[in-house]
Coordinates of C-alpha atoms in Angstrom, one line a residue:
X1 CA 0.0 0.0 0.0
X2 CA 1.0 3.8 -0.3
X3 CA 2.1 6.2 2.5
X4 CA -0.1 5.8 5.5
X5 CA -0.5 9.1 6.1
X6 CA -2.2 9.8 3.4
X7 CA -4.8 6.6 3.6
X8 CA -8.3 7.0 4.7
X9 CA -9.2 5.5 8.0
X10 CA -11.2 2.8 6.1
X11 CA -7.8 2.1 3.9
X12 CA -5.8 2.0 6.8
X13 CA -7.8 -0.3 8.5
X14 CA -8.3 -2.5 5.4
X15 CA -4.2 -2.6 5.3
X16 CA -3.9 -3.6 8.6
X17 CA -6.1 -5.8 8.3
X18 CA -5.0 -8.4 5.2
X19 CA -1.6 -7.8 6.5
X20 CA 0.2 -5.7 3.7
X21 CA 0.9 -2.8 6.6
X22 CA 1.4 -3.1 10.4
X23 CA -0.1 -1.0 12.9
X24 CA 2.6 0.2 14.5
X25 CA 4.3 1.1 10.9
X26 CA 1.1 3.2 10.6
X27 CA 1.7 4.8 13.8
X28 CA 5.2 5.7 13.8
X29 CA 4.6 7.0 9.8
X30 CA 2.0 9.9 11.2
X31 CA 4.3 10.4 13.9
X32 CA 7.5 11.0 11.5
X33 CA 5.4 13.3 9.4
X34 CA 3.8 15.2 12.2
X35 CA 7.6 15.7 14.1
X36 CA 9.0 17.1 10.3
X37 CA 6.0 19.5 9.5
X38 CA 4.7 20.6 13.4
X39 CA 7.4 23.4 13.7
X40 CA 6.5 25.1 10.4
X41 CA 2.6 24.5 11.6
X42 CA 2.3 24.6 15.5
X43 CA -0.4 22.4 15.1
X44 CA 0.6 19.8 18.3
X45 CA 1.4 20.3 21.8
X46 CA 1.5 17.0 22.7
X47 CA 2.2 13.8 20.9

């Protein structure tokens, strides 16, 4: 499958699902892209 981050929840859960993406893949993927755009956004105080 594609970038997580860009899946809709029903996609995502269909991935994890049948196996072609892990959950904690899934996880780690938002977090990566939330660390590299939050200081140009400000959009988190807490992850």
């Amino acid at each position: 499958m594609s970038n997580s981050t860009y899946l809709s929840v029903t996609d995502l859960a269909r991935g994890i699902e049948n196996g072609s993406m892990s959950p904690v893949g899934a996880v780690e993927r938002c977090l990566e892209r939330i660390s590299s755009l939050d200081g140009q956004l400000g959009a988190f105080q807490v992850v």
